[in-house]
Amino acid sequence: MSKILVTGFDPFGGEPVNPAFEAVKLLPESIAGVSVVKLEIPTVFTRSAMVVEEAIEREKPDYVLCIGQAGGRSAVTVEKVAINLAESRIPDNGEQPFDTPLREDGDTAYFATLPVKAMVKRINASGIPALMSYTAGTYVCNSIMYNVLYLLDRRFPGVKGGFIHVPYATAQGVGKPSGTPTMEITTMAKAIEAAIEAAVSVDEDATDIMGETH
């Protein structure tokens, strides 16, 4: 049976939970005939990359999908690209790198190798708002996406990888400014499941136009 490694971060920035891994925990043990391996990873630049690299070596997955929180976004966003830059406006759970490359020998950027447009379409078709994103930021989410794609390119050829951002969980909206977008964790899990269904069953990505003007 094929296997997908799905990761989610632990809480950071003073939040009591991180909806990324809370949603991952709700995923079924298999999706579309593919075995699902769930892994919580630390919100720390260097350590998160090490933990995922060890998991790839151990589990030998066919796909790697990382999930992270993007507080302030109103939809599930499937990331297109990761850049070779760490610029941490706030400390992670241990580090605060500034204007430095994630990998000295890495490419300037890597594109996700999962069918990102098909994933967006499948999530929307399930009744959950989803968009393509063309920036994963410069924090730990971009870092893990970049590091995973770097590792797949350099050490694990044939394995496909990508990243999805989820909004704040509903409970995280308590005490935040009026209008702060949130989503139920169960809805996030449903969206991730739909994305995985597309990721493991689509050979060629959709051709819909999904660009942004800014």
Tab-separated table of N, CA, C and O in Angstrom, residues 4-115:
chain	number	residue	atom	x	y	z
A	4	ILE	N	1.322	8.080	2.797
A	4	ILE	CA	1.516	9.525	2.850
A	4	ILE	C	1.854	9.922	4.284
A	4	ILE	O	1.199	9.501	5.238
A	5	LEU	N	2.912	10.703	4.435
A	5	LEU	CA	3.297	11.264	5.716
A	5	LEU	C	2.669	12.645	5.831
A	5	LEU	O	2.903	13.513	4.974
A	6	VAL	N	1.847	12.845	6.873
A	6	VAL	CA	1.164	14.127	7.065
A	6	VAL	C	1.621	14.714	8.391
A	6	VAL	O	1.463	14.090	9.446
A	7	THR	N	2.195	15.906	8.344
A	7	THR	CA	2.722	16.523	9.550
A	7	THR	C	1.904	17.748	9.949
A	7	THR	O	1.286	18.407	9.114
A	8	GLY	N	1.935	18.064	11.262
A	8	GLY	CA	1.321	19.283	11.775
A	8	GLY	C	2.170	19.813	12.918
A	8	GLY	O	2.760	19.048	13.685
A	9	PHE	N	2.225	21.143	13.045
A	9	PHE	CA	3.071	21.764	14.063
A	9	PHE	C	2.430	21.753	15.442
A	9	PHE	O	1.207	21.712	15.581
A	10	ASP	N	3.287	21.860	16.452
A	10	ASP	CA	2.799	22.066	17.809
A	10	ASP	C	2.476	23.558	18.007
A	10	ASP	O	2.785	24.389	17.140
A	11	PRO	N	1.821	23.936	19.128
A	11	PRO	CA	1.428	25.337	19.337
A	11	PRO	C	2.632	26.285	19.378
A	11	PRO	O	3.725	25.907	19.789
A	12	PHE	N	2.405	27.552	18.964
A	12	PHE	CA	3.458	28.563	18.995
A	12	PHE	C	2.810	29.933	19.161
A	12	PHE	O	1.600	30.080	19.064
A	13	GLY	N	3.641	30.928	19.408
A	13	GLY	CA	3.164	32.302	19.483
A	13	GLY	C	2.175	32.561	20.599
A	13	GLY	O	1.355	33.479	20.514
A	14	GLY	N	2.229	31.767	21.655
A	14	GLY	CA	1.336	31.965	22.778
A	14	GLY	C	-0.037	31.342	22.634
A	14	GLY	O	-0.875	31.445	23.530
A	15	GLU	N	-0.302	30.674	21.498
A	15	GLU	CA	-1.593	30.028	21.283
A	15	GLU	C	-1.654	28.716	22.072
A	15	GLU	O	-0.659	27.994	22.171
A	16	PRO	N	-2.835	28.379	22.633
A	16	PRO	CA	-2.942	27.145	23.414
A	16	PRO	C	-2.932	25.875	22.570
A	16	PRO	O	-2.588	24.801	23.052
A	17	VAL	N	-3.335	25.993	21.304
A	17	VAL	CA	-3.348	24.842	20.398
A	17	VAL	C	-2.829	25.279	19.038
A	17	VAL	O	-2.786	26.467	18.727
A	18	ASN	N	-2.439	24.320	18.253
A	18	ASN	CA	-2.157	24.570	16.845
A	18	ASN	C	-3.153	23.729	16.049
A	18	ASN	O	-3.095	22.490	16.115
A	19	PRO	N	-4.069	24.367	15.325
A	19	PRO	CA	-5.088	23.600	14.621
A	19	PRO	C	-4.524	22.681	13.553
A	19	PRO	O	-5.200	21.742	13.123
A	20	ALA	N	-3.286	22.932	13.135
A	20	ALA	CA	-2.684	22.088	12.099
A	20	ALA	C	-2.649	20.628	12.530
A	20	ALA	O	-3.204	19.751	11.864
A	21	PHE	N	-1.992	20.359	13.664
A	21	PHE	CA	-1.907	18.960	14.072
A	21	PHE	C	-3.221	18.459	14.653
A	21	PHE	O	-3.523	17.267	14.566
A	22	GLU	N	-4.021	19.342	15.259
A	22	GLU	CA	-5.336	18.916	15.751
A	22	GLU	C	-6.178	18.372	14.596
A	22	GLU	O	-6.894	17.373	14.751
A	23	ALA	N	-6.097	19.010	13.444
A	23	ALA	CA	-6.830	18.530	12.270
A	23	ALA	C	-6.223	17.239	11.728
A	23	ALA	O	-6.937	16.305	11.354
A	24	VAL	N	-4.894	17.169	11.711
A	24	VAL	CA	-4.222	15.957	11.227
A	24	VAL	C	-4.622	14.753	12.064
A	24	VAL	O	-4.854	13.653	11.538
A	25	LYS	N	-4.761	14.940	13.375
A	25	LYS	CA	-5.118	13.830	14.258
A	25	LYS	C	-6.478	13.232	13.914
A	25	LYS	O	-6.737	12.064	14.216
A	26	LEU	N	-7.350	14.030	13.302
A	26	LEU	CA	-8.699	13.564	12.973
A	26	LEU	C	-8.767	12.811	11.642
A	26	LEU	O	-9.819	12.263	11.294
A	27	LEU	N	-7.684	12.781	10.903
A	27	LEU	CA	-7.694	12.089	9.606
A	27	LEU	C	-7.866	10.590	9.808
A	27	LEU	O	-7.384	10.018	10.793
A	28	PRO	N	-8.529	9.915	8.850
A	28	PRO	CA	-8.628	8.455	8.925
A	28	PRO	C	-7.271	7.800	8.707
A	28	PRO	O	-6.310	8.456	8.270
A	29	GLU	N	-7.190	6.532	8.994
A	29	GLU	CA	-5.922	5.810	8.880
A	29	GLU	C	-5.529	5.543	7.430
A	29	GLU	O	-4.360	5.272	7.138
A	30	SER	N	-6.490	5.595	6.535
A	30	SER	CA	-6.181	5.476	5.100
A	30	SER	C	-7.142	6.363	4.321
A	30	SER	O	-8.295	6.558	4.718
A	31	ILE	N	-6.662	6.915	3.225
A	31	ILE	CA	-7.444	7.792	2.360
A	31	ILE	C	-7.189	7.379	0.919
A	31	ILE	O	-6.038	7.302	0.484
A	32	ALA	N	-8.267	7.078	0.199
A	32	ALA	CA	-8.159	6.677	-1.209
A	32	ALA	C	-7.170	5.523	-1.385
A	32	ALA	O	-6.396	5.491	-2.355
A	33	GLY	N	-7.179	4.593	-0.453
A	33	GLY	CA	-6.312	3.425	-0.549
A	33	GLY	C	-4.873	3.675	-0.159
A	33	GLY	O	-4.016	2.794	-0.338
A	34	VAL	N	-4.586	4.855	0.395
A	34	VAL	CA	-3.225	5.206	0.790
A	34	VAL	C	-3.149	5.284	2.315
A	34	VAL	O	-3.980	5.929	2.960
A	35	SER	N	-2.159	4.632	2.906
A	35	SER	CA	-1.972	4.631	4.348
A	35	SER	C	-1.514	6.008	4.829
A	35	SER	O	-0.642	6.632	4.216
A	36	VAL	N	-2.115	6.496	5.921
A	36	VAL	CA	-1.815	7.823	6.446
A	36	VAL	C	-0.966	7.701	7.718
A	36	VAL	O	-1.382	7.075	8.691
A	37	VAL	N	0.213	8.309	7.695
A	37	VAL	CA	1.087	8.377	8.865
A	37	VAL	C	1.058	9.811	9.378
A	37	VAL	O	1.353	10.748	8.636
A	38	LYS	N	0.683	9.994	10.648
A	38	LYS	CA	0.531	11.329	11.234
A	38	LYS	C	1.713	11.645	12.144
A	38	LYS	O	2.141	10.794	12.918
A	39	LEU	N	2.205	12.865	12.048
A	39	LEU	CA	3.393	13.234	12.814
A	39	LEU	C	3.291	14.674	13.297
A	39	LEU	O	3.108	15.593	12.490
A	40	GLU	N	3.399	14.876	14.617
A	40	GLU	CA	3.492	16.235	15.156
A	40	GLU	C	4.955	16.657	15.131
A	40	GLU	O	5.840	15.885	15.523
A	41	ILE	N	5.204	17.881	14.657
A	41	ILE	CA	6.580	18.369	14.566
A	41	ILE	C	6.707	19.688	15.328
A	41	ILE	O	5.739	20.425	15.506
A	42	PRO	N	7.920	19.997	15.813
A	42	PRO	CA	8.116	21.219	16.599
A	42	PRO	C	8.136	22.467	15.720
A	42	PRO	O	8.631	22.438	14.590
A	43	THR	N	7.591	23.558	16.251
A	43	THR	CA	7.640	24.832	15.537
A	43	THR	C	8.995	25.476	15.788
A	43	THR	O	9.124	26.505	16.469
A	44	VAL	N	10.013	24.840	15.256
A	44	VAL	CA	11.402	25.281	15.388
A	44	VAL	C	12.074	25.056	14.034
A	44	VAL	O	11.988	23.962	13.476
A	45	PHE	N	12.735	26.077	13.513
A	45	PHE	CA	13.281	26.016	12.165
A	45	PHE	C	14.115	24.758	11.923
A	45	PHE	O	13.775	23.924	11.085
A	46	THR	N	15.226	24.612	12.621
A	46	THR	CA	16.139	23.510	12.321
A	46	THR	C	15.594	22.165	12.786
A	46	THR	O	15.686	21.171	12.067
A	47	ARG	N	15.017	22.133	13.972
A	47	ARG	CA	14.569	20.861	14.524
A	47	ARG	C	13.436	20.259	13.716
A	47	ARG	O	13.377	19.040	13.520
A	48	SER	N	12.517	21.085	13.214
A	48	SER	CA	11.391	20.551	12.438
A	48	SER	C	11.888	19.826	11.191
A	48	SER	O	11.397	18.746	10.845
A	49	ALA	N	12.887	20.397	10.529
A	49	ALA	CA	13.432	19.756	9.331
A	49	ALA	C	14.082	18.423	9.666
A	49	ALA	O	13.942	17.446	8.923
A	50	MET	N	14.780	18.372	10.795
A	50	MET	CA	15.426	17.126	11.207
A	50	MET	C	14.404	16.037	11.521
A	50	MET	O	14.570	14.880	11.124
A	51	VAL	N	13.338	16.423	12.227
A	51	VAL	CA	12.311	15.453	12.602
A	51	VAL	C	11.623	14.878	11.358
A	51	VAL	O	11.396	13.665	11.263
A	52	VAL	N	11.326	15.728	10.392
A	52	VAL	CA	10.662	15.239	9.179
A	52	VAL	C	11.621	14.391	8.345
A	52	VAL	O	11.219	13.360	7.789
A	53	GLU	N	12.875	14.789	8.266
A	53	GLU	CA	13.850	13.978	7.527
A	53	GLU	C	13.952	12.578	8.132
A	53	GLU	O	13.971	11.572	7.412
A	54	GLU	N	14.012	12.514	9.460
A	54	GLU	CA	14.065	11.211	10.133
A	54	GLU	C	12.818	10.387	9.839
A	54	GLU	O	12.890	9.170	9.631
A	55	ALA	N	11.660	11.037	9.795
A	55	ALA	CA	10.411	10.327	9.529
A	55	ALA	C	10.358	9.809	8.094
A	55	ALA	O	9.856	8.710	7.832
A	56	ILE	N	10.876	10.597	7.157
A	56	ILE	CA	10.904	10.142	5.761
A	56	ILE	C	11.802	8.914	5.637
A	56	ILE	O	11.463	7.940	4.955
A	57	GLU	N	12.950	8.953	6.293
A	57	GLU	CA	13.859	7.802	6.263
A	57	GLU	C	13.204	6.572	6.888
A	57	GLU	O	13.336	5.454	6.387
A	58	ARG	N	12.484	6.783	7.968
A	58	ARG	CA	11.874	5.674	8.706
A	58	ARG	C	10.646	5.100	7.997
A	58	ARG	O	10.493	3.885	7.865
A	59	GLU	N	9.776	5.975	7.524
A	59	GLU	CA	8.487	5.541	6.982
A	59	GLU	C	8.520	5.243	5.486
A	59	GLU	O	7.675	4.522	4.974
A	60	LYS	N	9.473	5.847	4.773
A	60	LYS	CA	9.590	5.679	3.317
A	60	LYS	C	8.250	5.954	2.619
A	60	LYS	O	7.723	5.116	1.886
A	61	PRO	N	7.696	7.160	2.817
A	61	PRO	CA	6.403	7.480	2.207
A	61	PRO	C	6.521	7.752	0.713
A	61	PRO	O	7.615	8.015	0.191
A	62	ASP	N	5.377	7.700	0.048
A	62	ASP	CA	5.311	8.070	-1.366
A	62	ASP	C	4.962	9.549	-1.522
A	62	ASP	O	5.214	10.147	-2.571
A	63	TYR	N	4.368	10.113	-0.471
A	63	TYR	CA	3.956	11.519	-0.466
A	63	TYR	C	4.246	12.107	0.913
A	63	TYR	O	4.177	11.408	1.922
A	64	VAL	N	4.547	13.412	0.931
A	64	VAL	CA	4.702	14.141	2.190
A	64	VAL	C	3.859	15.409	2.093
A	64	VAL	O	4.029	16.207	1.161
A	65	LEU	N	2.949	15.598	3.055
A	65	LEU	CA	2.112	16.786	3.093
A	65	LEU	C	2.215	17.410	4.480
A	65	LEU	O	1.872	16.780	5.471
A	66	CYS	N	2.685	18.644	4.539
A	66	CYS	CA	2.829	19.338	5.815
A	66	CYS	C	1.695	20.353	5.971
A	66	CYS	O	1.289	20.997	4.998
A	67	ILE	N	1.209	20.481	7.211
A	67	ILE	CA	0.109	21.379	7.512
A	67	ILE	C	0.567	22.408	8.527
A	67	ILE	O	1.272	22.067	9.494
A	68	GLY	N	0.165	23.674	8.347
A	68	GLY	CA	0.530	24.718	9.285
A	68	GLY	C	-0.598	25.720	9.460
A	68	GLY	O	-1.534	25.770	8.662
A	69	GLN	N	-0.503	26.528	10.492
A	69	GLN	CA	-1.503	27.552	10.795
A	69	GLN	C	-1.142	28.866	10.127
A	69	GLN	O	0.005	29.309	10.196
A	70	ALA	N	-2.134	29.485	9.494
A	70	ALA	CA	-1.979	30.833	8.951
A	70	ALA	C	-3.086	31.694	9.539
A	70	ALA	O	-4.132	31.900	8.923
A	71	GLY	N	-2.875	32.156	10.773
A	71	GLY	CA	-3.876	32.986	11.427
A	71	GLY	C	-4.141	34.252	10.630
A	71	GLY	O	-3.200	34.943	10.232
A	72	GLY	N	-5.417	34.542	10.376
A	72	GLY	CA	-5.780	35.703	9.573
A	72	GLY	C	-6.305	35.326	8.205
A	72	GLY	O	-7.053	36.099	7.592
A	73	ARG	N	-5.938	34.151	7.706
A	73	ARG	CA	-6.492	33.691	6.431
A	73	ARG	C	-7.876	33.086	6.668
A	73	ARG	O	-8.104	32.439	7.688
A	74	SER	N	-8.760	33.310	5.706
A	74	SER	CA	-10.147	32.875	5.876
A	74	SER	C	-10.450	31.562	5.183
A	74	SER	O	-11.553	31.032	5.325
A	75	ALA	N	-9.506	31.038	4.427
A	75	ALA	CA	-9.724	29.800	3.682
A	75	ALA	C	-8.554	28.858	3.900
A	75	ALA	O	-7.478	29.266	4.356
A	76	VAL	N	-8.763	27.610	3.562
A	76	VAL	CA	-7.659	26.653	3.502
A	76	VAL	C	-6.829	27.016	2.276
A	76	VAL	O	-7.373	27.167	1.180
A	77	THR	N	-5.544	27.185	2.445
A	77	THR	CA	-4.711	27.627	1.325
A	77	THR	C	-3.633	26.585	1.018
A	77	THR	O	-2.847	26.225	1.891
A	78	VAL	N	-3.635	26.134	-0.213
A	78	VAL	CA	-2.650	25.164	-0.685
A	78	VAL	C	-1.474	25.948	-1.264
A	78	VAL	O	-1.655	26.779	-2.159
A	79	GLU	N	-0.294	25.709	-0.743
A	79	GLU	CA	0.873	26.499	-1.126
A	79	GLU	C	1.506	25.988	-2.425
A	79	GLU	O	1.666	24.791	-2.618
A	80	LYS	N	1.904	26.931	-3.252
A	80	LYS	CA	2.538	26.619	-4.531
A	80	LYS	C	4.065	26.582	-4.446
A	80	LYS	O	4.714	25.755	-5.076
A	81	VAL	N	4.653	27.481	-3.629
A	81	VAL	CA	6.099	27.661	-3.686
A	81	VAL	C	6.669	27.944	-2.305
A	81	VAL	O	6.034	28.568	-1.456
A	82	ALA	N	7.888	27.487	-2.075
A	82	ALA	CA	8.649	27.791	-0.861
A	82	ALA	C	9.967	28.430	-1.269
A	82	ALA	O	10.571	28.035	-2.270
A	83	ILE	N	10.425	29.425	-0.489
A	83	ILE	CA	11.642	30.160	-0.841
A	83	ILE	C	12.760	29.887	0.159
A	83	ILE	O	12.511	29.560	1.317
A	84	ASN	N	13.973	30.054	-0.328
A	84	ASN	CA	15.164	29.753	0.474
A	84	ASN	C	15.528	30.950	1.359
A	84	ASN	O	16.567	31.586	1.190
A	85	LEU	N	14.646	31.258	2.300
A	85	LEU	CA	14.851	32.400	3.174
A	85	LEU	C	14.188	32.166	4.521
A	85	LEU	O	13.039	31.728	4.586
A	86	ALA	N	14.905	32.464	5.578
A	86	ALA	CA	14.344	32.481	6.927
A	86	ALA	C	14.437	33.904	7.452
A	86	ALA	O	15.530	34.470	7.565
A	87	GLU	N	13.295	34.497	7.739
A	87	GLU	CA	13.215	35.852	8.284
A	87	GLU	C	12.107	35.822	9.318
A	87	GLU	O	10.915	35.887	8.992
A	88	SER	N	12.467	35.692	10.570
A	88	SER	CA	11.510	35.394	11.632
A	88	SER	C	11.134	36.659	12.394
A	88	SER	O	11.897	37.151	13.222
A	89	ARG	N	9.932	37.185	12.115
A	89	ARG	CA	9.455	38.396	12.798
A	89	ARG	C	9.251	38.147	14.288
A	89	ARG	O	9.475	39.026	15.116
A	90	ILE	N	8.793	36.940	14.634
A	90	ILE	CA	8.659	36.545	16.028
A	90	ILE	C	9.481	35.278	16.237
A	90	ILE	O	9.705	34.505	15.301
A	91	PRO	N	9.969	35.033	17.449
A	91	PRO	CA	10.721	33.798	17.679
A	91	PRO	C	9.828	32.572	17.491
A	91	PRO	O	8.626	32.620	17.735
A	92	ASP	N	10.415	31.496	17.012
A	92	ASP	CA	9.695	30.225	17.042
A	92	ASP	C	9.842	29.673	18.462
A	92	ASP	O	10.107	30.424	19.400
A	93	ASN	N	9.685	28.381	18.621
A	93	ASN	CA	9.835	27.819	19.967
A	93	ASN	C	11.297	27.517	20.278
A	93	ASN	O	11.647	26.468	20.785
A	94	GLY	N	12.177	28.476	19.950
A	94	GLY	CA	13.585	28.266	20.246
A	94	GLY	C	14.561	29.084	19.423
A	94	GLY	O	15.700	29.279	19.827
A	95	GLU	N	14.159	29.584	18.264
A	95	GLU	CA	15.082	30.290	17.386
A	95	GLU	C	14.411	31.522	16.775
A	95	GLU	O	13.183	31.618	16.741
A	96	GLN	N	15.233	32.448	16.278
A	96	GLN	CA	14.716	33.593	15.539
A	96	GLN	C	15.727	34.001	14.464
A	96	GLN	O	16.402	35.012	14.573
A	97	PRO	N	15.814	33.221	13.390
A	97	PRO	CA	16.774	33.546	12.333
A	97	PRO	C	16.379	34.826	11.594
A	97	PRO	O	15.203	35.191	11.542
A	98	PHE	N	17.379	35.488	11.023
A	98	PHE	CA	17.148	36.769	10.351
A	98	PHE	C	17.862	36.790	9.010
A	98	PHE	O	19.082	36.637	8.947
A	99	ASP	N	17.100	36.959	7.935
A	99	ASP	CA	17.645	37.170	6.597
A	99	ASP	C	18.759	36.188	6.254
A	99	ASP	O	19.859	36.561	5.865
A	100	THR	N	18.433	34.912	6.390
A	100	THR	CA	19.437	33.874	6.132
A	100	THR	C	18.847	32.771	5.270
A	100	THR	O	17.645	32.491	5.356
A	101	PRO	N	19.646	32.149	4.398
A	101	PRO	CA	19.117	31.042	3.605
A	101	PRO	C	18.844	29.819	4.460
A	101	PRO	O	19.551	29.564	5.446
A	102	LEU	N	17.829	29.078	4.089
A	102	LEU	CA	17.524	27.832	4.793
A	102	LEU	C	18.537	26.748	4.455
A	102	LEU	O	18.900	25.937	5.314
A	103	ARG	N	18.974	26.726	3.224
A	103	ARG	CA	19.979	25.758	2.765
A	103	ARG	C	20.987	26.495	1.895
A	103	ARG	O	20.633	27.017	0.832
A	104	GLU	N	22.228	26.527	2.310
A	104	GLU	CA	23.269	27.243	1.559
A	104	GLU	C	23.417	26.704	0.142
A	104	GLU	O	23.722	27.450	-0.789
A	105	ASP	N	23.196	25.403	-0.026
A	105	ASP	CA	23.366	24.791	-1.340
A	105	ASP	C	22.032	24.564	-2.048
A	105	ASP	O	21.974	23.885	-3.065
A	106	GLY	N	20.952	25.134	-1.516
A	106	GLY	CA	19.635	24.895	-2.093
A	106	GLY	C	19.284	25.871	-3.195
A	106	GLY	O	19.888	26.940	-3.320
A	107	ASP	N	18.290	25.502	-3.997
A	107	ASP	CA	17.791	26.395	-5.025
A	107	ASP	C	17.119	27.611	-4.386
A	107	ASP	O	16.737	27.586	-3.204
A	108	THR	N	16.942	28.671	-5.158
A	108	THR	CA	16.284	29.875	-4.661
A	108	THR	C	14.876	29.568	-4.167
A	108	THR	O	14.414	30.118	-3.172
A	109	ALA	N	14.189	28.676	-4.866
A	109	ALA	CA	12.830	28.284	-4.488
A	109	ALA	C	12.542	26.899	-5.039
A	109	ALA	O	13.208	26.436	-5.976
A	110	TYR	N	11.551	26.257	-4.443
A	110	TYR	CA	11.045	24.983	-4.949
A	110	TYR	C	9.530	25.056	-5.054
A	110	TYR	O	8.865	25.599	-4.154
A	111	PHE	N	9.000	24.521	-6.135
A	111	PHE	CA	7.554	24.412	-6.285
A	111	PHE	C	7.080	23.090	-5.690
A	111	PHE	O	7.780	22.074	-5.754
A	112	ALA	N	5.879	23.116	-5.110
A	112	ALA	CA	5.264	21.884	-4.632
A	112	ALA	C	5.174	20.887	-5.781
A	112	ALA	O	4.930	21.266	-6.941
A	113	THR	N	5.376	19.633	-5.478
A	113	THR	CA	5.306	18.599	-6.515
A	113	THR	C	4.003	17.805	-6.456
A	113	THR	O	3.796	16.907	-7.258
A	114	LEU	N	3.128	18.150	-5.507
A	114	LEU	CA	1.779	17.597	-5.492
A	114	LEU	C	0.895	18.409	-6.441
A	114	LEU	O	1.222	19.562	-6.753
A	115	PRO	N	-0.240	17.873	-6.901
A	115	PRO	CA	-1.121	18.580	-7.843
A	115	PRO	C	-1.943	19.646	-7.116
A	115	PRO	O	-3.112	19.441	-6.784
